Structure formats: C-alpha cells, structure tokens
PDB file of C-alpha atoms in Angstrom:
ATOM      1  CA  MET J   7       0.000   0.000   0.000  1.00 79.00           C
ATOM      2  CA  THR J   8       1.011   3.606  -0.491  1.00 87.00           C
ATOM      3  CA  GLN J   9       2.242   5.495   2.545  1.00 91.00           C
ATOM      4  CA  ILE J  10       2.303   9.205   3.324  1.00 93.00           C
ATOM      5  CA  SER J  11       6.104   9.086   3.077  1.00 92.00           C
ATOM      6  CA  ASP J  12       5.742   8.108  -0.605  1.00 90.00           C
ATOM      7  CA  ILE J  13       3.913  11.370  -1.333  1.00 89.00           C
ATOM      8  CA  LEU J  14       6.354  13.520   0.621  1.00 88.00           C
ATOM      9  CA  ASN J  15       9.293  11.811  -1.116  1.00 86.00           C
ATOM     10  CA  HIS J  16       7.671  12.211  -4.544  1.00 82.00           C
ATOM     11  CA  ASN J  17       6.883  15.893  -4.018  1.00 75.00           C
ATOM     12  CA  GLY J  18      10.403  16.576  -2.814  1.00 70.00           C
ATOM     13  CA  PRO J  19      11.489  18.630   0.154  1.00 64.00           C
ATOM     14  CA  ALA J  20       9.087  21.399   1.051  1.00 71.00           C
ATOM     15  CA  ALA J  21       9.414  24.087   3.627  1.00 74.00           C
ATOM     16  CA  LEU J  22       7.492  23.336   6.777  1.00 90.00           C
ATOM     17  CA  VAL J  23       5.902  26.727   7.305  1.00 95.00           C
ATOM     18  CA  SER J  24       5.133  27.534  10.913  1.00 96.00           C
ATOM     19  CA  VAL J  25       4.412  30.463  13.182  1.00 97.00           C
ATOM     20  CA  ASP J  26       4.012  31.152  16.871  1.00 97.00           C
ATOM     21  CA  GLY J  27       0.480  31.594  18.176  1.00 97.00           C
ATOM     22  CA  GLU J  28       1.197  35.291  18.757  1.00 97.00           C
ATOM     23  CA  THR J  29       1.930  35.891  15.071  1.00 97.00           C
ATOM     24  CA  ALA J  30      -0.492  38.236  13.322  1.00 97.00           C
ATOM     25  CA  VAL J  31      -2.720  36.493  10.782  1.00 96.00           C
ATOM     26  CA  TYR J  32      -1.559  39.005   8.191  1.00 95.00           C
ATOM     27  CA  VAL J  33       2.025  37.767   8.605  1.00 97.00           C
ATOM     28  CA  ALA J  34       0.907  34.116   8.441  1.00 97.00           C
ATOM     29  CA  VAL J  35      -0.907  34.832   5.154  1.00 96.00           C
ATOM     30  CA  GLU J  36       2.220  36.514   3.782  1.00 97.00           C
ATOM     31  CA  LEU J  37       4.142  33.323   4.603  1.00 97.00           C
ATOM     32  CA  MET J  38       1.478  31.181   2.908  1.00 96.00           C
ATOM     33  CA  ASN J  39       1.779  33.304  -0.215  1.00 95.00           C
ATOM     34  CA  PHE J  40       5.580  33.355  -0.167  1.00 96.00           C
ATOM     35  CA  TYR J  41       5.815  29.561   0.184  1.00 93.00           C
ATOM     36  CA  SER J  42       2.807  28.855  -2.074  1.00 91.00           C
ATOM     37  CA  THR J  43       1.031  26.834   0.572  1.00 92.00           C
ATOM     38  CA  GLY J  44      -2.462  26.829   1.987  1.00 92.00           C
ATOM     39  CA  THR J  45      -1.404  26.045   5.545  1.00 95.00           C
ATOM     40  CA  VAL J  46       0.776  27.208   8.376  1.00 97.00           C
ATOM     41  CA  LEU J  47       1.410  25.134  11.479  1.00 98.00           C
ATOM     42  CA  VAL J  48       0.985  27.045  14.733  1.00 98.00           C
ATOM     43  CA  PHE J  49       3.269  26.305  17.663  1.00 97.00           C
ATOM     44  CA  GLU J  50       2.933  27.271  21.303  1.00 96.00           C
ATOM     45  CA  ASP J  51       5.941  26.710  23.568  1.00 95.00           C
ATOM     46  CA  GLY J  52       7.566  24.536  20.897  1.00 92.00           C
ATOM     47  CA  VAL J  53       4.574  22.197  20.601  1.00 94.00           C
ATOM     48  CA  LEU J  54       2.164  21.913  17.671  1.00 96.00           C
ATOM     49  CA  ALA J  55      -0.939  23.707  18.905  1.00 97.00           C
ATOM     50  CA  GLY J  56      -2.921  24.181  15.716  1.00 97.00           C
ATOM     51  CA  ILE J  57      -3.098  24.594  11.993  1.00 98.00           C
ATOM     52  CA  LEU J  58      -4.043  27.773  10.192  1.00 97.00           C
ATOM     53  CA  THR J  59      -5.447  27.360   6.695  1.00 95.00           C
ATOM     54  CA  LYS J  60      -6.646  29.767   4.047  1.00 93.00           C
ATOM     55  CA  ARG J  61     -10.129  28.490   4.857  1.00 92.00           C
ATOM     56  CA  ASP J  62      -9.646  29.563   8.495  1.00 93.00           C
ATOM     57  CA  VAL J  63      -8.514  32.998   7.369  1.00 95.00           C
ATOM     58  CA  LEU J  64     -11.470  33.489   5.042  1.00 93.00           C
ATOM     59  CA  ALA J  65     -14.016  32.197   7.551  1.00 92.00           C
ATOM     60  CA  ARG J  66     -12.695  33.786  10.738  1.00 93.00           C
ATOM     61  CA  ALA J  67     -10.135  36.549  10.203  1.00 89.00           C
ATOM     62  CA  LEU J  68     -12.265  38.523   7.792  1.00 87.00           C
ATOM     63  CA  GLU J  69     -15.337  38.657  10.021  1.00 88.00           C
ATOM     64  CA  PRO J  70     -16.736  42.143  10.660  1.00 89.00           C
ATOM     65  CA  GLY J  71     -14.766  43.857  13.371  1.00 88.00           C
ATOM     66  CA  ARG J  72     -11.623  41.738  12.901  1.00 91.00           C
ATOM     67  CA  ASP J  73      -8.400  43.090  11.503  1.00 91.00           C
ATOM     68  CA  PRO J  74      -5.990  40.443  10.112  1.00 89.00           C
ATOM     69  CA  ALA J  75      -3.082  42.698  11.090  1.00 91.00           C
ATOM     70  CA  CYS J  76      -4.187  42.649  14.741  1.00 94.00           C
ATOM     71  CA  THR J  77      -5.719  39.161  14.974  1.00 95.00           C
ATOM     72  CA  MET J  78      -3.308  36.520  16.285  1.00 97.00           C
ATOM     73  CA  ALA J  79      -2.931  33.115  14.661  1.00 97.00           C
ATOM     74  CA  ARG J  80      -4.048  31.332  17.834  1.00 96.00           C
ATOM     75  CA  GLU J  81      -7.365  33.230  17.735  1.00 96.00           C
ATOM     76  CA  ILE J  82      -8.512  31.706  14.444  1.00 96.00           C
ATOM     77  CA  MET J  83      -6.423  28.529  14.031  1.00 97.00           C
ATOM     78  CA  THR J  84      -7.938  25.079  14.179  1.00 96.00           C
ATOM     79  CA  PRO J  85      -6.607  23.895  17.561  1.00 97.00           C
ATOM     80  CA  SER J  86      -5.251  20.402  18.224  1.00 96.00           C
ATOM     81  CA  PRO J  87      -5.339  19.348  14.574  1.00 96.00           C
ATOM     82  CA  LEU J  88      -5.810  15.772  13.526  1.00 97.00           C
ATOM     83  CA  CYS J  89      -2.477  14.390  12.308  1.00 97.00           C
ATOM     84  CA  VAL J  90      -1.164  11.372  10.448  1.00 97.00           C
ATOM     85  CA  GLN J  91       2.083   9.498  10.857  1.00 96.00           C
ATOM     86  CA  LEU J  92       4.709   9.356   8.138  1.00 94.00           C
ATOM     87  CA  ASN J  93       4.057   5.610   7.756  1.00 94.00           C
ATOM     88  CA  SER J  94       0.245   5.969   7.624  1.00 95.00           C
ATOM     89  CA  GLU J  95      -1.555   4.680   4.555  1.00 94.00           C
ATOM     90  CA  VAL J  96      -2.581   7.372   2.074  1.00 94.00           C
ATOM     91  CA  ILE J  97      -6.064   5.924   1.658  1.00 93.00           C
ATOM     92  CA  ASP J  98      -6.595   6.161   5.432  1.00 95.00           C
ATOM     93  CA  ALA J  99      -5.545   9.823   5.375  1.00 96.00           C
ATOM     94  CA  ILE J 100      -7.976  10.491   2.518  1.00 95.00           C
ATOM     95  CA  ARG J 101     -10.800   8.797   4.411  1.00 95.00           C
ATOM     96  CA  LEU J 102      -9.995  10.836   7.526  1.00 97.00           C
ATOM     97  CA  MET J 103      -9.949  14.126   5.625  1.00 96.00           C
ATOM     98  CA  ARG J 104     -13.234  13.299   3.888  1.00 96.00           C
ATOM     99  CA  SER J 105     -14.999  12.185   7.058  1.00 97.00           C
ATOM    100  CA  GLU J 106     -13.816  15.255   9.021  1.00 96.00           C
ATOM    101  CA  ASP J 107     -14.299  17.697   6.115  1.00 95.00           C
ATOM    102  CA  ILE J 108     -10.715  18.924   6.263  1.00 95.00           C
ATOM    103  CA  ALA J 109      -8.273  19.484   3.434  1.00 94.00           C
ATOM    104  CA  HIS J 110      -4.888  19.321   5.220  1.00 95.00           C
ATOM    105  CA  LEU J 111      -3.240  17.065   7.786  1.00 96.00           C
ATOM    106  CA  PRO J 112       0.061  17.632   9.540  1.00 96.00           C
ATOM    107  CA  VAL J 113       2.403  14.666   9.113  1.00 96.00           C
ATOM    108  CA  LEU J 114       4.325  13.499  12.164  1.00 95.00           C
ATOM    109  CA  ASP J 115       7.427  11.358  12.490  1.00 94.00           C
ATOM    110  CA  GLY J 116       8.288  10.384  16.041  1.00 91.00           C
ATOM    111  CA  GLY J 117       5.818  12.981  17.318  1.00 90.00           C
ATOM    112  CA  LEU J 118       7.440  15.853  15.406  1.00 92.00           C
ATOM    113  CA  PRO J 119       5.879  17.551  12.366  1.00 94.00           C
ATOM    114  CA  VAL J 120       7.727  16.791   9.131  1.00 93.00           C
ATOM    115  CA  GLY J 121       5.192  18.009   6.591  1.00 92.00           C
ATOM    116  CA  VAL J 122       1.609  18.633   5.673  1.00 94.00           C
ATOM    117  CA  ILE J 123      -0.441  16.549   3.277  1.00 93.00           C
ATOM    118  CA  SER J 124      -3.431  17.908   1.379  1.00 92.00           C
ATOM    119  CA  LEU J 125      -6.436  15.994   0.148  1.00 93.00           C
ATOM    120  CA  ARG J 126      -5.649  17.232  -3.355  1.00 91.00           C
ATOM    121  CA  ASP J 127      -2.051  15.955  -3.220  1.00 88.00           C
ATOM    122  CA  ALA J 128      -3.119  12.582  -1.819  1.00 91.00           C
ATOM    123  CA  VAL J 129      -5.795  11.970  -4.452  1.00 90.00           C
ATOM    124  CA  ALA J 130      -3.563  13.187  -7.289  1.00 88.00           C
ATOM    125  CA  PHE J 131      -0.721  10.928  -6.138  1.00 87.00           C
ATOM    126  CA  LEU J 132      -2.989   7.859  -6.024  1.00 85.00           C
ATOM    127  CA  ALA J 133      -4.421   8.713  -9.451  1.00 85.00           C
ATOM    128  CA  ARG J 134      -0.912   9.022 -10.953  1.00 78.00           C
ATOM    129  CA  SER J 135       0.101   5.759  -9.309  1.00 71.00           C
ATOM    130  CA  ALA J 136      -2.977   3.999 -10.677  1.00 65.00           C
ATOM    131  CA  ARG J 137      -2.294   5.285 -14.215  1.00 67.00           C
ATOM    132  CA  SER J 138       1.317   4.162 -14.002  1.00 62.00           C
ATOM    133  CA  GLU J 139       0.310   0.743 -12.725  1.00 65.00           C
ATOM    134  CA  ASN J 140      -2.314   0.472 -15.447  1.00 63.00           C
ATOM    135  CA  ARG J 141       0.299   1.199 -18.150  1.00 67.00           C
ATOM    136  CA  GLU J 142       2.657  -1.339 -16.637  1.00 65.00           C
ATOM    137  CA  LEU J 143      -0.040  -4.021 -16.525  1.00 62.00           C
ATOM    138  CA  ARG J 144      -1.044  -3.325 -20.131  1.00 68.00           C
ATOM    139  CA  GLY J 145       2.582  -3.679 -21.118  1.00 67.00           C
ATOM    140  CA  LEU J 146       2.846  -6.979 -19.303  1.00 69.00           C
ATOM    141  CA  ILE J 147      -0.300  -8.259 -20.977  1.00 75.00           C
ATOM    142  CA  HIS J 148       1.074  -7.322 -24.379  1.00 74.00           C
ATOM    143  CA  GLY J 149       4.631  -8.418 -23.590  1.00 73.00           C
ATOM    144  CA  GLN J 150       6.166  -4.953 -23.709  1.00 63.00           C
ATOM    145  CA  ALA J 151       6.921  -3.811 -20.169  1.00 48.00           C
ATOM    146  CA  ALA J 152       8.961  -6.542 -18.527  1.00 49.00           C
ATOM    147  CA  ALA J 153      12.628  -5.764 -19.078  1.00 52.00           C
ATOM    148  CA  GLY J 154      14.336  -8.785 -20.525  1.00 49.00           C
ATOM    149  CA  ALA J 155      11.032 -10.613 -21.033  1.00 49.00           C
ATOM    150  CA  THR J 156      11.043 -12.786 -24.118  1.00 49.00           C
ATOM    151  CA  GLU J 157       7.425 -13.860 -24.185  1.00 47.00           C
ATOM    152  CA  SER J 158       3.968 -12.514 -23.516  1.00 42.00           C
ATOM    153  CA  PHE J 159       1.679 -13.832 -20.777  1.00 38.00           C
ATOM    154  CA  PHE J 160      -0.954 -14.538 -23.429  1.00 38.00           C
TER     155      PHE J 160
END
C-alpha cells in the first residue's frame, strides 16, 4: 500500500511553514503566499498547537470587526489538529480528511511535524500511481513492459 512518506518523497522537500500563536494572521498569510502553501502550522511553547489554513482565514479573520493585522494566529487557528504518521496509509488519510471535512493534515514522524499533506495531493498521487500501474499491466499483458522478457503472458 502507499504510505504518506511516498507522497512527501515524490513531491520533494518542502518548507514546513510555521508560526508562533502570537503571530499576526496578516504575517501568516504573507508566509502562505511566499511559500505557495495553503497552511501554516501554529506552535505554542515549541509544541504543535494548531493549523491555520486559508479556509480559516477566510471564515474567521475577515469577520466584521476583525483586523488580520491585529488578529493573532491562535485566535482563528484550528486547535489540536488531527495528524497522520509518516508511515500511515494514504487511503486512510484520505478517508480521515473526507470524514472530518478537512483538506490538510500535519504529518508526524516520532511525534514531530515533518510536513503537511493535502487531500488534493493525496488523491492526485494515487491517481498518478494507478495510471502508471495500469500502463505497466497493459505492457505486461502485451509483452512490452517486462525488461528482458522474451514472451507474452498470453
């Protein structure tokens, strides 16, 4: 089965964008834009305390009477986010995100965040993997894919 680590390895190293809970939402959004990400992990006293997503910003920071320059990340973050382990199965992460109506999950390795996986990335990775496997199987059926193979299965 496909693990979360397969996606992170395939996508290559990405910056783990994080802020302190006291960081202004405006600054967190600037970081999201700079790193082209939809999420920022929020830490309090060195511990993962929440996740701040573009959805959180749109739903909470732009309410009447709120100023994103004065609103702190901890005020609008999703606290105690659900997380997955680096060795978790991708399909399980997809099911979790669908059942909880969330689009991003922090990825932990030994209790420490090492990345964030999105529903979009997970589904796209599985779709690419399925297409690749399909091509390989077609090649095997027609005797084309197996390196060094001298005969077809059929």
